[in-house]
mmCIF file of C-alpha atoms in Angstrom:
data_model
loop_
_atom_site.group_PDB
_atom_site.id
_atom_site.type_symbol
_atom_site.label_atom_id
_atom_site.label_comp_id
_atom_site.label_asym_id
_atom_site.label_seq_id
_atom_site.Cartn_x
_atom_site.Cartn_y
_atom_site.Cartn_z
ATOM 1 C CA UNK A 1182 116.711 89.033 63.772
ATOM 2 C CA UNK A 1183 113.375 87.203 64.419
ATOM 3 C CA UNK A 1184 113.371 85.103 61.204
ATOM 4 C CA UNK A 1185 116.445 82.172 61.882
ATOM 5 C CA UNK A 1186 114.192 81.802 65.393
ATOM 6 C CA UNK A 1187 111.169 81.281 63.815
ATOM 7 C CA UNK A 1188 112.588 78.884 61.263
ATOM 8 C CA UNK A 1189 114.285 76.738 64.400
ATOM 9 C CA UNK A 1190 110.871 76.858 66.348
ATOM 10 C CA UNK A 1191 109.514 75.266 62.709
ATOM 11 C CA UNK A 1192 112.419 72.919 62.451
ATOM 12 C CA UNK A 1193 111.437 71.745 66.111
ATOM 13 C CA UNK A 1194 108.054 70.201 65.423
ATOM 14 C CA UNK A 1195 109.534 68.922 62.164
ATOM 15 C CA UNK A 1196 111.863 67.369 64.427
ATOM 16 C CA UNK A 1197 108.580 65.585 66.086
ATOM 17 C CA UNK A 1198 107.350 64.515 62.890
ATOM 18 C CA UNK A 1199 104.828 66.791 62.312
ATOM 19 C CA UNK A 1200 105.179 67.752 59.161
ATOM 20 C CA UNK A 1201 107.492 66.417 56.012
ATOM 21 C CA UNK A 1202 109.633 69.808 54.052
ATOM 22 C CA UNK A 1203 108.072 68.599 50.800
ATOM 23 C CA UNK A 1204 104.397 68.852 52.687
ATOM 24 C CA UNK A 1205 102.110 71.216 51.148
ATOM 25 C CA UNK A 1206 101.195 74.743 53.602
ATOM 26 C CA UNK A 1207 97.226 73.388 52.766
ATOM 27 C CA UNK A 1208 97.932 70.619 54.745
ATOM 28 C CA UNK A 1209 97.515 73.117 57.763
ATOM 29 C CA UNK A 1210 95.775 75.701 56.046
ATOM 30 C CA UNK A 1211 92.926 74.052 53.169
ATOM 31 C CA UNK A 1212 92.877 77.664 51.711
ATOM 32 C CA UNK A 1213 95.839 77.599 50.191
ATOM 33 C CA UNK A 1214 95.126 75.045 47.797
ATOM 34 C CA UNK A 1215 93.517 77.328 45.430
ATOM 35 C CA UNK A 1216 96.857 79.399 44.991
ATOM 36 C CA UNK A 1217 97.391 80.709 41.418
ATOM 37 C CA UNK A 1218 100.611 82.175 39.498
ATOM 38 C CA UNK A 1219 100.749 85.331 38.048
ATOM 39 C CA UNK A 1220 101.659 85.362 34.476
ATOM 40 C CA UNK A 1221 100.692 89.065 33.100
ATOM 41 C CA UNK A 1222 98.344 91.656 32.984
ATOM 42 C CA UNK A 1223 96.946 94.475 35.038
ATOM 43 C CA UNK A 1224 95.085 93.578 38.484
ATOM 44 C CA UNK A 1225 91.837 94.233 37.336
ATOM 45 C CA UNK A 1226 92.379 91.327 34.670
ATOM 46 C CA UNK A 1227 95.026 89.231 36.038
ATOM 47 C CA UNK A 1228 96.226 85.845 33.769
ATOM 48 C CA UNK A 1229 97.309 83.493 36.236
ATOM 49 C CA UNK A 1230 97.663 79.476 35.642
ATOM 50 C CA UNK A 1231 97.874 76.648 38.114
ATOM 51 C CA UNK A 1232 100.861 76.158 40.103
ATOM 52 C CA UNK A 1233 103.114 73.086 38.689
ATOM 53 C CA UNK A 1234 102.891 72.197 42.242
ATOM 54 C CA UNK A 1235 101.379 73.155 45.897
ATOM 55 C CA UNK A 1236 103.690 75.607 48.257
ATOM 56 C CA UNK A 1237 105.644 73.727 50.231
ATOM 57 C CA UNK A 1238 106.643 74.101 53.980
ATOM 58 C CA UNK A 1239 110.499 74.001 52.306
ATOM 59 C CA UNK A 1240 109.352 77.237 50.624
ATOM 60 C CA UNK A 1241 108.292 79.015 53.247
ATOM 61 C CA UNK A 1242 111.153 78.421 55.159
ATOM 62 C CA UNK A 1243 113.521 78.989 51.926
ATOM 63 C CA UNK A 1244 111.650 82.348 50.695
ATOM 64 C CA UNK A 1245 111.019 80.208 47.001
ATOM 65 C CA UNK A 1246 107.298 80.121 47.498
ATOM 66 C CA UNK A 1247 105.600 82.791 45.160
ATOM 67 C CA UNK A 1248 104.815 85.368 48.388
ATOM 68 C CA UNK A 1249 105.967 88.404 48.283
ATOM 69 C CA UNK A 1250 106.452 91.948 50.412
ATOM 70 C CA UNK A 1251 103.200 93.284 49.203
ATOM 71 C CA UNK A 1252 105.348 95.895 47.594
ATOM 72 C CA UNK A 1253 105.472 96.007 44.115
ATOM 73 C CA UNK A 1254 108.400 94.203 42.698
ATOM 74 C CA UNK A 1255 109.270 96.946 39.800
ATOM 75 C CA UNK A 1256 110.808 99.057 43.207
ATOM 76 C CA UNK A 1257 112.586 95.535 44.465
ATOM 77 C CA UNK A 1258 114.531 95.331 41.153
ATOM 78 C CA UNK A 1259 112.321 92.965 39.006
ATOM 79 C CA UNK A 1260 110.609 95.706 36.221
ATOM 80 C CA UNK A 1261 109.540 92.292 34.418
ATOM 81 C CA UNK A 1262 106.956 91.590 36.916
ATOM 82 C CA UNK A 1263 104.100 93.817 36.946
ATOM 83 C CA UNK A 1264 102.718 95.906 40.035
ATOM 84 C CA UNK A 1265 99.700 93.218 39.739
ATOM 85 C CA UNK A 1266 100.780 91.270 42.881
ATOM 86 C CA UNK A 1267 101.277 94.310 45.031
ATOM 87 C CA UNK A 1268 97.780 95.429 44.125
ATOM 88 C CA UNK A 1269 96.202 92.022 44.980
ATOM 89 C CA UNK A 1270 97.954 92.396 48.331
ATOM 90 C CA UNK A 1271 96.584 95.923 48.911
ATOM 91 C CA UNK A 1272 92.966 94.439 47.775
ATOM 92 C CA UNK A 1273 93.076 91.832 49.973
ATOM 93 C CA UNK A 1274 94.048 93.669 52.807
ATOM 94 C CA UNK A 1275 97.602 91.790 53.617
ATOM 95 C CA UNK A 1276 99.243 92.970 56.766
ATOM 96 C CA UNK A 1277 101.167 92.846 59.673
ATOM 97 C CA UNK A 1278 99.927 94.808 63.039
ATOM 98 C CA UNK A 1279 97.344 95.966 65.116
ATOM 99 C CA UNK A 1280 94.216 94.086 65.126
ATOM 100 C CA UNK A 1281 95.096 91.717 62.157
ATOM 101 C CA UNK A 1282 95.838 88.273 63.729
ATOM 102 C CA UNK A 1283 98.182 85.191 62.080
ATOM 103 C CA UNK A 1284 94.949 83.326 60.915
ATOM 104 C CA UNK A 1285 93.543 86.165 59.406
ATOM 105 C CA UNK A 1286 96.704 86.916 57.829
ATOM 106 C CA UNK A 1287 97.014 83.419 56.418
ATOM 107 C CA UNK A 1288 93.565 83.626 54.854
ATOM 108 C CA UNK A 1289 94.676 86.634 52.982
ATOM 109 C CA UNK A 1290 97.093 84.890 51.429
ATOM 110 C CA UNK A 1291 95.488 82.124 50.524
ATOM 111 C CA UNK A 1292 93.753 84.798 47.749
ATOM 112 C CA UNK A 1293 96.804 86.718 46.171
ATOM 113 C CA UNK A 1294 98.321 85.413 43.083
ATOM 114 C CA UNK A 1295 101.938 84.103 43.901
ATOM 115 C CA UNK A 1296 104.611 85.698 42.257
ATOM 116 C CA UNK A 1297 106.472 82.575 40.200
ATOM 117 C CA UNK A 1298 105.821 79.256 40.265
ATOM 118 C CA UNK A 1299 107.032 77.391 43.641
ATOM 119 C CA UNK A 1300 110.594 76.463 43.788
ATOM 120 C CA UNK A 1301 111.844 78.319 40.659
ATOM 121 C CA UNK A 1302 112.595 81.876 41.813
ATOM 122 C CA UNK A 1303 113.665 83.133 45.764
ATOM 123 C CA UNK A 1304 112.215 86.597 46.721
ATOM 124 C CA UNK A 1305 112.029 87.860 50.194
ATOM 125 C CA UNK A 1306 109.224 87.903 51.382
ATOM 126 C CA UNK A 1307 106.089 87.203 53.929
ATOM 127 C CA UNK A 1308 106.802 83.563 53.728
ATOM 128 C CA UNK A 1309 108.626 83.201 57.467
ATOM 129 C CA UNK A 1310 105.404 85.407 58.841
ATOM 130 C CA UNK A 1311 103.685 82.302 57.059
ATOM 131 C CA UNK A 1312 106.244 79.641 59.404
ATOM 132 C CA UNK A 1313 105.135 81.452 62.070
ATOM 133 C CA UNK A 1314 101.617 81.109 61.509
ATOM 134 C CA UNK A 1315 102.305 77.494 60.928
ATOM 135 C CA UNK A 1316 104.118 76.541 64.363
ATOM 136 C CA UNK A 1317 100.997 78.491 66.194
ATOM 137 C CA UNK A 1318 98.604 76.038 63.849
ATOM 138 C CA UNK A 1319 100.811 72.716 64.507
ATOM 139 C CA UNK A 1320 101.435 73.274 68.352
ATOM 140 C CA UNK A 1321 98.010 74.591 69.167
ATOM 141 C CA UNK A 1322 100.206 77.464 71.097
ATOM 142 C CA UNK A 1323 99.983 81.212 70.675
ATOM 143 C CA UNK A 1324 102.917 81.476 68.313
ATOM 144 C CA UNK A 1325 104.526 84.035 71.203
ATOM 145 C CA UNK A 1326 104.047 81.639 73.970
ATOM 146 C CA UNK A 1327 105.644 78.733 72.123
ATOM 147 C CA UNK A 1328 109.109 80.910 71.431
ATOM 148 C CA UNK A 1329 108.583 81.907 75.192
ATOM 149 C CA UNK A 1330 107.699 77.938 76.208
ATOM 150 C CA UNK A 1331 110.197 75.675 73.805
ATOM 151 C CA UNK A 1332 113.247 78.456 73.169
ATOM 152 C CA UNK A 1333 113.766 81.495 75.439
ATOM 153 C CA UNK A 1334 113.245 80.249 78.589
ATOM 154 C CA UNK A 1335 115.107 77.042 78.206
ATOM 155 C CA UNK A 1336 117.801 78.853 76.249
ATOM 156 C CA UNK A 1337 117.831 81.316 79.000
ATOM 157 C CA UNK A 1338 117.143 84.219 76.531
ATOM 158 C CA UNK A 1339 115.349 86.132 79.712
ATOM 159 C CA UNK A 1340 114.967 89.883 78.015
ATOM 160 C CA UNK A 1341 113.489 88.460 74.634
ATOM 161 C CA UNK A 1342 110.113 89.003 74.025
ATOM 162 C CA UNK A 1343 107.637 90.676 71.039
ATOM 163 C CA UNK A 1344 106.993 93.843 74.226
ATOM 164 C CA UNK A 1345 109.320 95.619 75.879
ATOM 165 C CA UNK A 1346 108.019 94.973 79.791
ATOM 166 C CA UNK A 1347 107.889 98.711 81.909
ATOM 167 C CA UNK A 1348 110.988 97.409 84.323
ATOM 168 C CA UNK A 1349 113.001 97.103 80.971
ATOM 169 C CA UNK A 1350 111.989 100.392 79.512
ATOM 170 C CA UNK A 1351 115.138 102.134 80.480
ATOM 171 C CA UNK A 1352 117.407 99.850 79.031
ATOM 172 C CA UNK A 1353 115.506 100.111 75.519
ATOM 173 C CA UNK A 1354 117.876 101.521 72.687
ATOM 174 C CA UNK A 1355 116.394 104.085 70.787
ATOM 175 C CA UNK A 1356 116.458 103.441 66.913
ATOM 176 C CA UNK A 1357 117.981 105.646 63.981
ATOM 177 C CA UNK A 1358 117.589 106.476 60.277
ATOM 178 C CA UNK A 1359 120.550 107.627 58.159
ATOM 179 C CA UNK A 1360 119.066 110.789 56.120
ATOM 180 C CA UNK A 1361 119.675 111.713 52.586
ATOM 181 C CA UNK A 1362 121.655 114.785 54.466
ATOM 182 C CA UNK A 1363 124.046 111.592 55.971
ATOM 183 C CA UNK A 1364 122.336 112.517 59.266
ATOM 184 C CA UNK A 1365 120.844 110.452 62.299
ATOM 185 C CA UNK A 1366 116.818 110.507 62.309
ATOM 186 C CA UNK A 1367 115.243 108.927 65.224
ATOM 187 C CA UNK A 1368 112.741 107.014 64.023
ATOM 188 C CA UNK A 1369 111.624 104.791 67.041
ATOM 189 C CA UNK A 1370 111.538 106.373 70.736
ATOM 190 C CA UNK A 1371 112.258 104.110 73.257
ATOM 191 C CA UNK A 1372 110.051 105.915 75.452
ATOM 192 C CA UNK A 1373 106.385 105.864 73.611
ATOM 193 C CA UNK A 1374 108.022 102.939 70.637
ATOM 194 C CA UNK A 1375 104.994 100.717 69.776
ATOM 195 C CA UNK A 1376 107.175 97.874 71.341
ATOM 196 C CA UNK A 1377 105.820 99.274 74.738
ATOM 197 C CA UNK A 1378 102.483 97.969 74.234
ATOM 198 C CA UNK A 1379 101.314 94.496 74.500
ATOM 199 C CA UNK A 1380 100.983 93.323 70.644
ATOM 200 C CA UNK A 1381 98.386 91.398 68.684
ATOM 201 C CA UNK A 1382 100.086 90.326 66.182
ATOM 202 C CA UNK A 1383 103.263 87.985 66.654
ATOM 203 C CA UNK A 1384 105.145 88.176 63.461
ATOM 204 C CA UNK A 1385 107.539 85.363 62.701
ATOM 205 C CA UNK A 1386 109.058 87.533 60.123
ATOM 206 C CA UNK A 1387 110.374 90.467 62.452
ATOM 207 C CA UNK A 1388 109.774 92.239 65.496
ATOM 208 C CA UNK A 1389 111.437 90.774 68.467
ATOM 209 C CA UNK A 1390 113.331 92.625 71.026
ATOM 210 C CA UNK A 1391 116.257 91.369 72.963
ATOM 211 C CA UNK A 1392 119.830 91.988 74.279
ATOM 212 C CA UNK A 1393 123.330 90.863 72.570
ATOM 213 C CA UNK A 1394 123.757 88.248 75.332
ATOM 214 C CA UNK A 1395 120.435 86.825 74.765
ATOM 215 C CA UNK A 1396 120.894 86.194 70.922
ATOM 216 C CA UNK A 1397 124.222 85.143 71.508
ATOM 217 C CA UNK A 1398 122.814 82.269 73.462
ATOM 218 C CA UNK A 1399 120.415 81.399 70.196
ATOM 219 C CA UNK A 1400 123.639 81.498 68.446
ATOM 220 C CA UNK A 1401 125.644 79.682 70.679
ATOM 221 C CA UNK A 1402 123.124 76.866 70.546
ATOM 222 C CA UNK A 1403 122.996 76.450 66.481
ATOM 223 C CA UNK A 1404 126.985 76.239 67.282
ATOM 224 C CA UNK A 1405 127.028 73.476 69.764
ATOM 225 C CA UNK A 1406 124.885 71.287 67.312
ATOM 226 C CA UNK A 1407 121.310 72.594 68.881
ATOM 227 C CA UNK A 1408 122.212 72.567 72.801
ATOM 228 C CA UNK A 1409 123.217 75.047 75.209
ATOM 229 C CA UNK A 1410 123.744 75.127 79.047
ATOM 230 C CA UNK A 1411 121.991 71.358 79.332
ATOM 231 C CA UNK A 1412 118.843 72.390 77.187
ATOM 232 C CA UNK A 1413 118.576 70.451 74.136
ATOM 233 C CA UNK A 1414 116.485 72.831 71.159
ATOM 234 C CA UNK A 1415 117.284 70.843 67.985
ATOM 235 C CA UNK A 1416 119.624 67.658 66.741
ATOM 236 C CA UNK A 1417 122.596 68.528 65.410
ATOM 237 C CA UNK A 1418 121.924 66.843 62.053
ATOM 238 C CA UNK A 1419 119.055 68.980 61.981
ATOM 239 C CA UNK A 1420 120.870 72.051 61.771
ATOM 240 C CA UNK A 1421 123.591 70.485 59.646
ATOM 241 C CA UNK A 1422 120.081 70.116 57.011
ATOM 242 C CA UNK A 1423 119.057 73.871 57.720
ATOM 243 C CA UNK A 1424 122.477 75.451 56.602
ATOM 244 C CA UNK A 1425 122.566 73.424 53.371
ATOM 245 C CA UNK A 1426 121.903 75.384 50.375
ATOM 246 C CA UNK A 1427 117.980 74.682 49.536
ATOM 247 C CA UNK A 1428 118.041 76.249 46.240
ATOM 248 C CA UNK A 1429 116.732 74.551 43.199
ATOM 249 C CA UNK A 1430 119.699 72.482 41.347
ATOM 250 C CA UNK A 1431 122.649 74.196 43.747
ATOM 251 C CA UNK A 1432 122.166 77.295 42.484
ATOM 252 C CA UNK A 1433 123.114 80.502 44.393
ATOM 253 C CA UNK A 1434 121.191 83.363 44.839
ATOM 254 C CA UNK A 1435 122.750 85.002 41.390
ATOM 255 C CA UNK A 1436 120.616 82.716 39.504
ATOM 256 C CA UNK A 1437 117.369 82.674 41.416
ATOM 257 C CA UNK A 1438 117.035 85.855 43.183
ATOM 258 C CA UNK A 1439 113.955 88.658 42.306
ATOM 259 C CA UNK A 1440 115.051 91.946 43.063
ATOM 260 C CA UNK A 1441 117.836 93.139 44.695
ATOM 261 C CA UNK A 1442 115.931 93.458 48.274
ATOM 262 C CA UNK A 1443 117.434 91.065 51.330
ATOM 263 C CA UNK A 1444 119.670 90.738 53.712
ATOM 264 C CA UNK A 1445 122.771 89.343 52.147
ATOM 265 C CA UNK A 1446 124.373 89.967 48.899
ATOM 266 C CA UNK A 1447 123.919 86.795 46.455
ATOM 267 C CA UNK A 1448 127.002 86.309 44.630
ATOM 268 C CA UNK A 1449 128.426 83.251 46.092
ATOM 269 C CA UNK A 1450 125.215 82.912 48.659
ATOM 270 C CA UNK A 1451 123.149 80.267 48.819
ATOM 271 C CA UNK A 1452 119.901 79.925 51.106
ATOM 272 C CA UNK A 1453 118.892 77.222 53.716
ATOM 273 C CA UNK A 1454 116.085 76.757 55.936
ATOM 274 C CA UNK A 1455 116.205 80.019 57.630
ATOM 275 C CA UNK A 1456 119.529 80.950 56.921
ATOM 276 C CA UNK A 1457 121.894 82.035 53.835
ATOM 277 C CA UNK A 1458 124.760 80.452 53.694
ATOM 278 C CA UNK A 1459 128.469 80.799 52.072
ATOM 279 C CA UNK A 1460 129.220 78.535 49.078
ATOM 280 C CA UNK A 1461 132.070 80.415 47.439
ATOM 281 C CA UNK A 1462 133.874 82.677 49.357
ATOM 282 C CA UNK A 1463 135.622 84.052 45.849
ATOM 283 C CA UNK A 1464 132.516 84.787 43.970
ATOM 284 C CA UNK A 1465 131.172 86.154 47.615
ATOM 285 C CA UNK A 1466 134.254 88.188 48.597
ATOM 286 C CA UNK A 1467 133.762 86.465 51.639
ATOM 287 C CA UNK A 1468 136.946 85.678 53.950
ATOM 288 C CA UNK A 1469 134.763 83.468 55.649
ATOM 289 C CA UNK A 1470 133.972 79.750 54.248
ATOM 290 C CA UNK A 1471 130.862 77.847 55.071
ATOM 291 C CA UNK A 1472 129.139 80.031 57.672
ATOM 292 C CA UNK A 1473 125.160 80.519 57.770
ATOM 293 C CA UNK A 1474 123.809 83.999 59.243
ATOM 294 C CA UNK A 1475 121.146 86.567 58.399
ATOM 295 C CA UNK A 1476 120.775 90.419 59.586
ATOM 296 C CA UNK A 1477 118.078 92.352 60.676
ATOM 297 C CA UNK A 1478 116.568 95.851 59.523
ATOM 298 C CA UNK A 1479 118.332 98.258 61.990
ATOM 299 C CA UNK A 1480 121.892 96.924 60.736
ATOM 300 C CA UNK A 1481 122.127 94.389 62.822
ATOM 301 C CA UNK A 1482 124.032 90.684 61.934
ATOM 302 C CA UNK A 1483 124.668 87.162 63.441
ATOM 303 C CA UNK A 1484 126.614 84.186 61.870
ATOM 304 C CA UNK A 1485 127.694 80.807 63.100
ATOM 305 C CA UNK A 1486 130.776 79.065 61.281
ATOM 306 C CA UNK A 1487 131.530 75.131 61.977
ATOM 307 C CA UNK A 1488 134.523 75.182 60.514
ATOM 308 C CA UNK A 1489 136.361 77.573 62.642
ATOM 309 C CA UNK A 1490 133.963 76.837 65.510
ATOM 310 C CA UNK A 1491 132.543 80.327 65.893
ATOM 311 C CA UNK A 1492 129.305 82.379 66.735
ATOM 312 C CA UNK A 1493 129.143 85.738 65.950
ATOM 313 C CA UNK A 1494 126.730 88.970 67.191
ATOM 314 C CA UNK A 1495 126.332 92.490 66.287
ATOM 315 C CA UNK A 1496 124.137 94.713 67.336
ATOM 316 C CA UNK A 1497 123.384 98.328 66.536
ATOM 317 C CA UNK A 1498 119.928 100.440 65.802
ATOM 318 C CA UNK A 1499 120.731 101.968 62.322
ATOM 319 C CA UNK A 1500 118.185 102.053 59.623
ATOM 320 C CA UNK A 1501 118.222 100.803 56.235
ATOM 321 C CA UNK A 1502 120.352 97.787 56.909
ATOM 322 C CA UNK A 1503 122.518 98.757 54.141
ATOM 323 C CA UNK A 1504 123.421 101.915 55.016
ATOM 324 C CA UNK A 1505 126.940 100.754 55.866
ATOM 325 C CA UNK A 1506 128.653 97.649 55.317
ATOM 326 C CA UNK A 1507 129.354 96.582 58.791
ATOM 327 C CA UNK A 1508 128.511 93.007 58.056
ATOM 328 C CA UNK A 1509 131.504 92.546 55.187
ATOM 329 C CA UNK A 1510 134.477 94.805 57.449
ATOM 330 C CA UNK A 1511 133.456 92.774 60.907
ATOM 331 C CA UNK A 1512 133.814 89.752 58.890
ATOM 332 C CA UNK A 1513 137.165 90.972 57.773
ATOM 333 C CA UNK A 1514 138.330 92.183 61.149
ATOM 334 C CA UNK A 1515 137.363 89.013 62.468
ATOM 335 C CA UNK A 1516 139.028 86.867 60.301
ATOM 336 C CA UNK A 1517 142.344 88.455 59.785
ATOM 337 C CA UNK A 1518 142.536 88.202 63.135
ATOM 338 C CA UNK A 1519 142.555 84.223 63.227
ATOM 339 C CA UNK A 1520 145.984 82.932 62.573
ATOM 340 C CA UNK A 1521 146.146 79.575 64.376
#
């Protein structure tokens, strides 16, 4: 659950006054002021127009920026967009991993058409590999050395980290795929995983490893208003903003959502800086009222709730995320179980 770190390590040099939310991304990175929006057509001969206005660092911390996966958004649930976007990601080479680096990466997507015009439409997407990119530019820090620097060590989050160090090795879980046959498929080894290796590129979209208690300290902090154990990561007002719904007009995720790809369900949901949010527990199905969470690929789920003054972590190593719903029957375990 990398992303609702990155966005706090964002929302700390905001904090500093580095940066407005309505600032444009070109402010940091020139390139991206020649950004276009797709409108129709095949690759090849793409319409695009101007945006109505520049990406903003809001956006990229609210997913309502234009970026996408890469993949084409017919297979994410949104047949009216064409497969254009997806091919101008494979043509300009957008990717996460080996050898590619967060300036190169950023570069790249300065030259893909954006999906829909900034602010009217949330997709998930690239766009908190994009905050990432942006704390390494701001700080001047390798974007791995600031989370090490500013969060984990004063947090205390001591087995978090982008590599798995050799002394840790044995206490790496292995990872699992849930088959079409309803069977387990290892599909990451702890003992030759990729997260062995020392790693070039530090996405602030996904890709840290850690234990329970270690997020639970993250979590613990967003609780306490942004401080844990004497170290003081954010204002509490701060967070307070981040868990507001971001959404254009109060909407929820019903009305502005692409596709059908995340990791929440919208009905109900609305979508902060870095975090969804509850706004109706009825049209959600939610028992819970007014928390803020996210999950991660292999099934895993946080969630901090002020109003019954509660941090929540769950950890497990089952791929896709919504294989099973443990998110919705923990919440309802939890809850029932509250009766003061």
């Amino acid at each position: 659950m990398t992303k609702p770190i990155t966005s706090v390590a964002l929302m700390m040099l905001y904090e500093r006054g580095y940066f407005q939310l309505n600032d444009p991304v070109s402010r940091f990175f020139p390139s991206w002021k020649d950004h276009r929006v797709f409108v129709s057509g095949p690759f090849e001969n793409m319409q695009t127009v101007a945006p109505n206005r520049p990406v903003s660092m809001r956006d990229m911390l609210c997913h309502t920026g234009g970026l996408t996966y890469g993949a084409a958004l017919e297979s994410l649930g949104a047949p009216e967009t064409k497969d254009a976007v997806a091919d101008a990601y494979k043509a300009h080479g957008v990717r996460r991993g080996k050898g590619e680096t967060l300036e190169e990466f950023m570069e790249k997507l300065a030259k893909v058409p954006l999906a829909y015009q900034p602010g009217e439409r949330w997709l998930y997407s690239l766009s908190t590999d994009v905050c990432g990119a942006l704390v390494e530019r701001i700080s001047g820090k390798r974007f791995d050395r600031y989370l090490q620097e500013e969060i984990f060590e004063p947090l205390g989050m001591k087995d978090t980290a982008f590599t798995v160090a050799a002394d840790k090795q044995s206490r790496f879980a292995a990872n699992y795929r849930r088959g079409a046959d309803k069977g387990l498929h290892l599909v990451d080894d702890p003992t030759t995983s990729d997260y062995l290796q020392e790693q070039t590129f530090f996405s602030g979209g996904g890709g840290l490893t850690g234990t329970t208690e270690d997020y639970l300290r993250f979590c613990e902090m967003l609780r306490r208003g942004g401080e844990f154990e004497g170290a003081r990561i954010l204002g509490p007002r701060t967070i307070e903003l981040m868990h507001q719904n971001h959404l254009k007009g109060g909407r929820d995720l019903t009305e502005m959502a692409i596709g059908g790809f995340s990791e929440t369900a919208n009905e109900g949901v609305g979508f902060g800086l870095g975090f969804a949010s509850t706004m109706d527990r009825v049209k959600s199905g939610s028992i819970a009222a007014g928390d803020y969470y996210w999950g991660g690929a292999a099934s895993t789920i946080f969630w901090v709730d002020p109003v019954e003054d509660l941090s929540v972590v769950f950890m497990t190593q089952l791929m896709p995320s919504g294989a099973f719903n443990f998110r919705g029957q923990l919440k309802s375990i939890i809850y029932s179980s509250i009766v003061a």
